[in-house]
Amino acid sequence: EMGVKRLHQAVSLDPSMRSDRFQAAVELHCQGDHSRALAAFEAVLEQENPVMAHARVADDLYRRGLFAQAAEEYEKAIELAPEYADLRCHYGLALHALGRIEECIEQYQRALQINPKYVEARLHLAVTYRDTDQSERAQEEFRKVLELDPNNIVAKNNVRPA
């Protein structure tokens, strides 16, 4: 199972599957030599910046609806790069999908502490507030989104006149 997981991670890093290490790992996996295949997949993962490797794996897991696994990968990336706002925002999305709303809000807020002009994080925070009946906070955030991005459709459709 771990070999299959590493295979998917390696594919996300080398989608063309051209690297010699990747091909060797696939061959070992097909031969049933899973321990050596796992080591080979790990080598493929180590070739890339580990933060981006974890982020790409997390993004792929999230797209496939594997939110708990995605959250774990985002956590690993954040441990390596705690001031990367995109990681925190995407981690917040995974937490939201898991119903971990307080943690989700915290991640959006941390992303905004890092980059106060980060529209995507602010918009997700606003929507989360709206969806959890925190309408005043939601309205405040939707207004801030419109200050940063006056043409944002989601914010326009959700903000009430002042």
N, CA, C and O of each residue as an XYZ file, in Angstrom:
648
protein
N       0.825     -1.199      0.000
C       0.000      0.000      0.000
C       0.863      1.254      0.000
O       0.566      2.214     -0.711
N       1.942      1.250      0.803
C       2.822      2.417      0.844
C       3.497      2.612     -0.518
O       3.709      3.743     -0.954
N       3.833      1.507     -1.181
C       4.439      1.601     -2.507
C       3.501      2.252     -3.503
O       3.932      3.061     -4.324
N       2.234      1.911     -3.439
C       1.243      2.509     -4.335
C       1.114      3.995     -4.036
O       1.009      4.811     -4.952
N       1.122      4.346     -2.759
C       1.030      5.753     -2.378
C       2.218      6.528     -2.947
O       2.047      7.611     -3.508
N       3.415      5.975     -2.802
C       4.604      6.646     -3.320
C       4.598      6.689     -4.849
O       5.100      7.638     -5.452
N       4.033      5.667     -5.463
C       3.893      5.685     -6.921
C       3.067      6.892     -7.332
O       3.461      7.628     -8.236
N       1.927      7.109     -6.685
C       1.071      8.248     -7.029
C       1.784      9.572     -6.773
O       1.638     10.524     -7.539
N       2.548      9.624     -5.700
C       3.290     10.846     -5.417
C       4.343     11.084     -6.487
O       4.511     12.209     -6.958
N       5.048     10.039     -6.871
C       6.090     10.177     -7.883
C       5.485     10.583     -9.224
O       6.057     11.407     -9.937
N       4.337     10.012     -9.570
C       3.670     10.382    -10.822
C       3.315     11.860    -10.803
O       3.446     12.541    -11.821
N       2.867     12.363     -9.660
C       2.501     13.780     -9.598
C       3.715     14.677     -9.789
O       3.582     15.807    -10.259
N       4.903     14.184     -9.427
C       6.119     14.979     -9.595
C       6.727     14.813    -10.978
O       7.379     15.728    -11.481
N       6.523     13.669    -11.591
C       7.113     13.376    -12.890
C       6.033     12.810    -13.801
O       6.086     11.636    -14.169
N       5.037     13.646    -14.176
C       3.899     13.138    -14.934
C       4.284     12.533    -16.284
O       3.572     11.677    -16.807
N       5.393     12.970    -16.839
C       5.821     12.402    -18.112
C       6.479     11.042    -17.911
O       6.688     10.299    -18.871
N       6.801     10.722    -16.676
C       7.391      9.434    -16.295
C       8.632      9.117    -17.118
O       8.824      7.976    -17.538
N       9.477     10.120    -17.349
C      10.660      9.927    -18.171
C      11.927      9.690    -17.368
O      12.896      9.158    -17.909
N      11.953     10.063    -16.106
C      13.205      9.931    -15.371
C      13.569      8.463    -15.188
O      12.704      7.600    -15.045
N      14.864      8.209    -15.198
C      15.354      6.839    -15.036
C      14.944      6.270    -13.682
O      14.569      5.102    -13.584
N      15.016      7.085    -12.651
C      14.630      6.611    -11.317
C      13.162      6.229    -11.287
O      12.782      5.221    -10.690
N      12.347      7.036    -11.929
C      10.918      6.741    -11.957
C      10.662      5.423    -12.683
O       9.917      4.575    -12.191
N      11.274      5.252    -13.847
C      11.084      4.023    -14.619
C      11.559      2.803    -13.827
O      10.921      1.751    -13.853
N      12.678      2.953    -13.128
C      13.182      1.844    -12.310
C      12.190      1.506    -11.200
O      11.951      0.333    -10.913
N      11.621      2.523    -10.583
C      10.652      2.295     -9.508
C       9.415      1.583    -10.029
O       8.901      0.672     -9.382
N       8.938      1.994    -11.192
C       7.771      1.355    -11.788
C       8.074     -0.117    -12.087
O       7.261     -0.998    -11.804
N       9.230     -0.363    -12.650
C       9.616     -1.744    -12.979
C       9.668     -2.613    -11.718
O       9.166     -3.738    -11.717
N      10.266     -2.099    -10.663
C      10.327     -2.844     -9.402
C       8.931     -3.109     -8.856
O       8.639     -4.199     -8.364
N       8.076     -2.098     -8.950
C       6.701     -2.254     -8.478
C       5.973     -3.346     -9.266
O       5.285     -4.189     -8.691
N       6.135     -3.316    -10.588
C       5.482     -4.315    -11.444
C       6.006     -5.725    -11.179
O       5.276     -6.704    -11.332
N       7.254     -5.820    -10.786
C       7.850     -7.127    -10.488
C       7.454     -7.626     -9.103
O       7.761     -8.758     -8.731
N       6.768     -6.772     -8.343
C       6.346     -7.179     -7.009
C       7.383     -6.929     -5.934
O       7.196     -7.340     -4.788
N       8.479     -6.260     -6.282
C       9.537     -5.948     -5.315
C       9.196     -4.608     -4.662
O       9.822     -3.584     -4.938
N       8.182     -4.644     -3.784
C       7.621     -3.405     -3.253
C       8.564     -2.633     -2.336
O       8.520     -1.403     -2.314
N       9.396     -3.307     -1.595
C      10.297     -2.568     -0.698
C      11.320     -1.768     -1.506
O      11.602     -0.616     -1.176
N      11.872     -2.364     -2.553
C      12.824     -1.631     -3.386
C      12.095     -0.572     -4.224
O      12.639      0.502     -4.479
N      10.866     -0.877     -4.649
C      10.082      0.108     -5.395
C       9.809      1.329     -4.525
O       9.918      2.466     -4.983
N       9.459      1.086     -3.283
C       9.202      2.192     -2.359
C      10.432      3.076     -2.221
O      10.334      4.302     -2.271
N      11.595      2.445     -2.048
C      12.840      3.215     -1.931
C      13.086      4.027     -3.205
O      13.537      5.170     -3.136
N      12.795      3.444     -4.355
C      12.991      4.154     -5.617
C      12.026      5.328     -5.755
O      12.409      6.399     -6.226
N      10.772      5.126     -5.342
C       9.815      6.230     -5.378
C      10.236      7.344     -4.422
O      10.086      8.524     -4.738
N      10.756      6.975     -3.265
C      11.248      7.970     -2.309
C      12.371      8.792     -2.943
O      12.452     10.003     -2.737
N      13.234      8.131     -3.711
C      14.327      8.842     -4.375
C      13.786      9.863     -5.372
O      14.322     10.965     -5.487
N      12.731      9.501     -6.087
C      12.101     10.447     -7.015
C      11.577     11.649     -6.237
O      11.746     12.793     -6.658
N      10.941     11.381     -5.104
C      10.386     12.473     -4.297
C      11.478     13.390     -3.763
O      11.276     14.600     -3.660
N      12.627     12.830     -3.425
C      13.710     13.631     -2.858
C      14.374     14.531     -3.882
O      15.054     15.488     -3.512
N      14.189     14.242     -5.172
C      14.795     15.064     -6.215
C      14.202     16.464     -6.256
O      14.870     17.402     -6.692
N      12.995     16.616     -5.824
C      12.310     17.896     -5.903
C      12.344     18.580     -4.543
O      12.566     17.942     -3.514
N      12.125     19.863     -4.560
C      11.981     20.625     -3.332
C      10.931     19.925     -2.469
O       9.799     19.742     -2.918
N      11.275     19.531     -1.246
C      10.320     18.764     -0.433
C       9.031     19.520     -0.115
O       7.976     18.899      0.017
N       9.094     20.828      0.008
C       7.878     21.598      0.266
C       6.933     21.458     -0.919
O       5.748     21.173     -0.750
N       7.463     21.661     -2.114
C       6.627     21.562     -3.310
C       6.171     20.125     -3.540
O       5.068     19.896     -4.036
N       7.005     19.168     -3.187
C       6.605     17.769     -3.337
C       5.383     17.479     -2.473
O       4.406     16.897     -2.945
N       5.441     17.884     -1.213
C       4.287     17.674     -0.324
C       3.065     18.452     -0.810
O       1.943     17.946     -0.763
N       3.284     19.673     -1.273
C       2.167     20.492     -1.753
C       1.501     19.859     -2.974
O       0.273     19.821     -3.062
N       2.300     19.366     -3.906
C       1.727     18.742     -5.104
C       0.967     17.472     -4.757
O      -0.112     17.216     -5.291
N       1.533     16.687     -3.866
C       0.848     15.465     -3.441
C      -0.468     15.839     -2.758
O      -1.507     15.237     -3.031
N      -0.419     16.828     -1.875
C      -1.623     17.261     -1.157
C      -2.682     17.765     -2.131
O      -3.856     17.418     -2.008
N      -2.271     18.582     -3.093
C      -3.226     19.093     -4.083
C      -3.881     17.952     -4.854
O      -5.087     17.974     -5.101
N      -3.088     16.961     -5.229
C      -3.623     15.817     -5.963
C      -4.611     15.036     -5.094
O      -5.688     14.665     -5.560
N      -4.253     14.790     -3.855
C      -5.147     14.071     -2.944
C      -6.442     14.848     -2.733
O      -7.524     14.262     -2.706
N      -6.331     16.154     -2.587
C      -7.519     16.992     -2.402
C      -8.441     16.881     -3.621
O      -9.649     16.695     -3.478
N      -7.862     16.996     -4.817
C      -8.666     16.896     -6.045
C      -9.381     15.549     -6.141
O     -10.458     15.457     -6.730
N      -8.787     14.513     -5.567
C      -9.401     13.181     -5.614
C     -10.364     12.955     -4.446
O     -10.919     11.866     -4.299
N     -10.560     13.985     -3.615
C     -11.499     13.866     -2.510
C     -10.947     13.156     -1.291
O     -11.706     12.770     -0.402
N      -9.634     12.978     -1.234
C      -8.990     12.317     -0.100
C      -8.500     13.398      0.867
O      -7.303     13.660      0.991
N      -9.464     14.008      1.542
C      -9.191     15.216      2.319
C      -8.303     14.979      3.534
O      -7.450     15.812      3.841
N      -8.484     13.873      4.224
C      -7.655     13.597      5.405
C      -6.190     13.421      5.007
O      -5.293     13.948      5.665
N      -5.958     12.678      3.928
C      -4.587     12.480      3.461
C      -4.005     13.786      2.935
O      -2.826     14.073      3.142
N      -4.829     14.571      2.258
C      -4.374     15.872      1.767
C      -3.957     16.755      2.937
O      -2.913     17.405      2.890
N      -4.778     16.775      3.986
C      -4.456     17.584      5.170
C      -3.118     17.166      5.766
O      -2.329     18.018      6.173
N      -2.859     15.872      5.820
C      -1.581     15.383      6.353
C      -0.408     15.892      5.518
O       0.616     16.301      6.065
N      -0.559     15.866      4.204
C       0.521     16.348      3.333
C       0.710     17.855      3.462
O       1.842     18.339      3.464
N      -0.402     18.609      3.572
C      -0.274     20.048      3.782
C       0.441     20.331      5.104
O       1.264     21.244      5.180
N       0.132     19.555      6.143
C       0.806     19.725      7.434
C       2.308     19.537      7.283
O       3.090     20.307      7.840
N       2.717     18.516      6.532
C       4.148     18.259      6.316
C       4.802     19.430      5.593
O       5.908     19.844      5.939
N       4.118     19.954      4.595
C       4.669     21.092      3.857
C       4.766     22.321      4.750
O       5.754     23.054      4.695
N       3.741     22.550      5.575
C       3.739     23.715      6.463
C       4.832     23.608      7.514
O       5.408     24.622      7.909
N       5.127     22.403      7.971
C       6.241     22.231      8.911
C       7.541     22.732      8.306
O       8.391     23.278      9.010
N       7.697     22.542      6.986
C       8.918     22.953      6.296
C       8.884     24.421      5.874
O       9.933     25.053      5.749
N       7.689     24.965      5.653
C       7.553     26.345      5.174
C       6.345     26.996      5.836
O       5.327     27.214      5.179
N       6.442     27.311      7.125
C       5.279     27.821      7.865
C       4.786     29.192      7.400
O       3.658     29.569      7.720
N       5.589     29.940      6.662
C       5.186     31.278      6.229
C       4.712     31.310      4.782
O       4.679     32.376      4.167
N       4.351     30.177      4.240
C       3.865     30.094      2.864
C       2.339     30.152      2.896
O       1.682     29.168      3.237
N       1.786     31.301      2.543
C       0.349     31.553      2.680
C      -0.507     30.591      1.860
O      -1.566     30.164      2.319
N      -0.063     30.247      0.662
C      -0.842     29.326     -0.179
C      -1.043     27.986      0.513
O      -2.134     27.418      0.456
N      -0.013     27.480      1.161
C      -0.139     26.202      1.866
C      -1.202     26.294      2.949
O      -2.020     25.387      3.101
N      -1.190     27.366      3.685
C      -2.157     27.534      4.769
C      -3.580     27.636      4.235
O      -4.509     27.088      4.828
N      -3.751     28.334      3.120
C      -5.077     28.463      2.529
C      -5.578     27.105      2.037
O      -6.724     26.733      2.289
N      -4.733     26.383      1.350
C      -5.140     25.077      0.830
C      -5.360     24.074      1.954
O      -6.252     23.230      1.874
N      -4.556     24.165      2.987
C      -4.767     23.322      4.171
C      -6.135     23.648      4.780
O      -6.858     22.752      5.216
N      -6.477     24.932      4.806
C      -7.790     25.342      5.300
C      -8.922     24.717      4.499
O      -9.934     24.305      5.067
N      -8.759     24.645      3.192
C      -9.777     24.004      2.350
C      -9.959     22.532      2.721
O     -11.083     22.040      2.815
N      -8.847     21.843      2.929
C      -8.928     20.424      3.312
C      -9.598     20.277      4.671
O     -10.424     19.386      4.866
N      -9.245     21.144      5.607
C      -9.865     21.092      6.927
C     -11.361     21.380      6.842
O     -12.162     20.746      7.530
N     -11.729     22.331      6.003
C     -13.149     22.650      5.812
C     -13.891     21.433      5.296
O     -14.982     21.118      5.770
N     -13.306     20.748      4.329
C     -13.936     19.552      3.759
C     -14.092     18.446      4.796
O     -14.979     17.600      4.682
N     -13.232     18.456      5.800
C     -13.301     17.468      6.884
C     -14.229     17.907      8.006
O     -14.439     17.165      8.966
N     -14.788     19.114      7.891
C     -15.678     19.618      8.928
C     -14.947     20.182     10.131
O     -15.556     20.409     11.177
N     -13.666     20.406      9.999
C     -12.852     20.956     11.096
C     -12.799     22.480     10.934
O     -11.766     23.060     10.599
N     -13.950     23.098     11.184
C     -14.178     24.501     10.838
C     -13.292     25.470     11.626
O     -12.732     26.398     11.043
N     -13.161     25.272     12.922
C     -12.333     26.194     13.709
C     -10.894     26.189     13.223
O     -10.264     27.240     13.110
N     -10.374     24.996     12.937
C      -9.004     24.885     12.431
C      -8.892     25.495     11.034
O      -7.892     26.126     10.693
N      -9.933     25.293     10.242
C      -9.988     25.860      8.900
C      -9.886     27.386      8.971
O      -9.070     27.992      8.276
N     -10.701     27.988      9.797
C     -10.693     29.445      9.970
C      -9.319     29.917     10.426
O      -8.808     30.928      9.945
N      -8.735     29.186     11.347
C      -7.392     29.547     11.843
C      -6.369     29.556     10.706
O      -5.513     30.439     10.653
N      -6.450     28.589      9.807
C      -5.492     28.544      8.702
C      -5.697     29.699      7.733
O      -4.724     30.281      7.253
N      -6.947     30.041      7.436
C      -7.201     31.198      6.575
C      -6.675     32.469      7.234
O      -6.069     33.312      6.573
N      -6.907     32.604      8.534
C      -6.431     33.787      9.245
C      -4.905     33.851      9.245
O      -4.329     34.929      9.094
N      -4.253     32.708      9.414
C      -2.784     32.678      9.383
C      -2.278     33.060      7.994
O      -1.287     33.781      7.869
N      -2.955     32.579      6.949
C      -2.578     32.955      5.586
C      -2.686     34.463      5.407
O      -1.835     35.084      4.769
N      -3.737     35.047      5.975
C      -3.943     36.492      5.853
C      -2.978     37.297      6.715
O      -2.674     38.444      6.387
N      -2.498     36.725      7.796
C      -1.450     37.385      8.569
C      -0.166     37.465      7.743
O       0.562     38.456      7.796
N       0.094     36.416      6.991
C       1.278     36.380      6.141
C       1.118     37.328      4.957
O       2.045     38.058      4.606
N      -0.065     37.310      4.347
C      -0.339     38.146      3.175
C      -1.752     38.710      3.278
O      -2.707     38.065      2.843
N      -1.896     39.892      3.841
C      -3.224     40.486      4.029
C      -3.988     40.749      2.728
O      -5.203     40.942      2.762
N      -3.313     40.759      1.606
C      -3.969     41.011      0.318
C      -4.269     39.724     -0.447
O      -4.535     39.762     -1.648
N      -4.228     38.617      0.228
C      -4.455     37.311     -0.401
C      -5.961     37.098     -0.561
O      -6.640     36.664      0.369
N      -6.467     37.408     -1.746
C      -7.904     37.403     -2.017
C      -8.510     36.020     -1.814
O      -9.570     35.897     -1.200
N      -7.857     34.983     -2.316
C      -8.420     33.633     -2.211
C      -8.650     33.240     -0.749
O      -9.706     32.708     -0.407
N      -7.669     33.500      0.107
C      -7.823     33.154      1.530
C      -8.937     33.976      2.168
O      -9.732     33.454      2.951
N      -8.991     35.257      1.833
C     -10.029     36.118      2.408
C     -11.415     35.675      1.939
O     -12.365     35.672      2.722
N     -11.529     35.307      0.679
C     -12.813     34.852      0.147
C     -13.245     33.544      0.815
O     -14.410     33.390      1.183
N     -12.318     32.612      0.971
C     -12.665     31.345      1.634
C     -13.053     31.584      3.090
O     -13.951     30.924      3.613
N     -12.381     32.520      3.739
C     -12.735     32.865      5.114
C     -14.151     33.433      5.158
O     -14.945     33.063      6.023
N     -14.465     34.329      4.228
C     -15.802     34.934      4.175
C     -16.873     33.870      3.954
O     -17.901     33.873      4.630
N     -16.639     32.975      3.024
C     -17.615     31.922      2.729
C     -17.786     31.002      3.936
O     -18.900     30.582      4.250
N     -16.695     30.694      4.601
C     -16.773     29.837      5.796
C     -17.576     30.522      6.886
O     -18.407     29.888      7.537
N     -17.337     31.808      7.090
C     -18.138     32.553      8.068
C     -19.620     32.531      7.663
O     -20.495     32.298      8.496
N     -19.884     32.775      6.385
C     -21.269     32.772      5.911
C     -21.932     31.415      6.159
O     -23.068     31.343      6.626
N     -21.214     30.360      5.845
C     -21.775     29.009      5.968
C     -21.925     28.544      7.412
O     -22.602     27.551      7.680
N     -21.298     29.256      8.337
C     -21.407     28.889      9.758
C     -22.182     29.948     10.538
O     -22.003     30.101     11.747
N     -23.039     30.672      9.834
C     -23.941     31.662     10.434
C     -23.221     32.748     11.219
O     -23.717     33.210     12.246
N     -22.072     33.149     10.745
C     -21.340     34.276     11.329
C     -21.424     35.429     10.323
O     -20.421     35.862      9.757
N     -22.642     35.905     10.126
C     -22.912     36.813      9.018
C     -22.168     38.147      9.103
O     -21.730     38.668      8.078
N     -22.019     38.702     10.295
C     -21.310     39.989     10.399
C     -19.852     39.838      9.987
O     -19.314     40.667      9.254
N     -19.224     38.779     10.461
C     -17.826     38.517     10.061
C     -17.743     38.254      8.566
O     -16.824     38.726      7.896
N     -18.707     37.498      8.042
C     -18.728     37.194      6.615
C     -18.820     38.484      5.805
O     -18.079     38.669      4.840
N     -19.736     39.379      6.200
C     -19.916     40.629      5.478
C     -18.646     41.473      5.500
O     -18.265     42.067      4.490
N     -18.002     41.519      6.647
C     -16.740     42.267      6.765
C     -15.701     41.715      5.790
O     -15.012     42.477      5.112
N     -15.592     40.403      5.724
C     -14.601     39.783      4.838
C     -14.983     39.948      3.368
O     -14.111     40.191      2.534
N     -16.277     39.819      3.033
C     -16.697     40.033      1.647
C     -16.378     41.467      1.205
O     -15.958     41.690      0.069
N     -16.576     42.427      2.097
C     -16.247     43.818      1.764
C     -14.745     43.991      1.527
O     -14.331     44.704      0.613
N     -13.942     43.335      2.352
C     -12.480     43.405      2.169
C     -12.069     42.759      0.845
O     -11.157     43.236      0.170
N     -12.748     41.673      0.481
C     -12.459     41.044     -0.811
C     -12.734     42.043     -1.928
O     -11.934     42.174     -2.855
N     -13.861     42.748     -1.845
C     -14.209     43.712     -2.894
C     -13.261     44.906     -2.926
O     -13.054     45.500     -3.984
N     -12.689     45.260     -1.790
C     -11.672     46.316     -1.793
C     -10.449     45.871     -2.591
O      -9.839     46.667     -3.306
N     -10.099     44.596     -2.461
C      -8.927     44.049     -3.149
C      -9.227     43.661     -4.591
O      -8.374     43.790     -5.469
N     -10.434     43.190     -4.824
C     -10.847     42.699     -6.139
C     -12.284     43.140     -6.396
O     -13.219     42.377     -6.153
N     -12.469     44.375     -6.888
C     -13.813     44.939     -7.053
C     -14.732     44.138     -7.976
O     -15.949     44.314     -7.929
N     -14.185     43.280     -8.796
C     -15.005     42.508     -9.731
C     -15.246     41.073     -9.269
O     -15.737     40.252    -10.043
N     -14.911     40.766     -8.036
C     -15.076     39.402     -7.551
C     -16.564     39.058     -7.473
O     -17.310     39.635     -6.682
N     -16.969     38.120     -8.297
C     -18.387     37.750     -8.438
C     -18.956     37.175     -7.143
O     -20.061     37.530     -6.734
N     -18.197     36.282     -6.497
C     -18.698     35.644     -5.277
C     -18.940     36.698     -4.205
O     -19.983     36.694     -3.552
N     -17.991     37.591     -4.022
C     -18.161     38.639     -3.015
C     -19.319     39.565     -3.388
O     -20.118     39.935     -2.528
N     -19.412     39.939     -4.661
C     -20.512     40.811     -5.104
C     -21.871     40.176     -4.821
O     -22.814     40.854     -4.412
N     -21.956     38.874     -5.044
C     -23.229     38.181     -4.856
C     -23.573     37.948     -3.388
O     -24.711     37.600     -3.073
N     -22.626     38.130     -2.500
C     -22.859     37.838     -1.094
C     -22.870     39.056     -0.177
O     -23.401     38.989      0.931
N     -22.300     40.150     -0.620
C     -22.233     41.324      0.248
C     -23.583     42.044      0.248
O     -24.234     42.209     -0.783
N     -23.966     42.459      1.439
C     -25.191     43.259      1.571
C     -24.795     44.727      1.506
O     -23.692     45.091      1.913
N     -25.684     45.573      0.998
C     -25.383     47.020      0.978
C     -25.131     47.518      2.386
O     -25.795     47.109      3.338
N     -24.166     48.403      2.499
C     -23.789     48.937      3.828
C     -24.821     49.912      4.341
O     -24.667     50.454      5.436
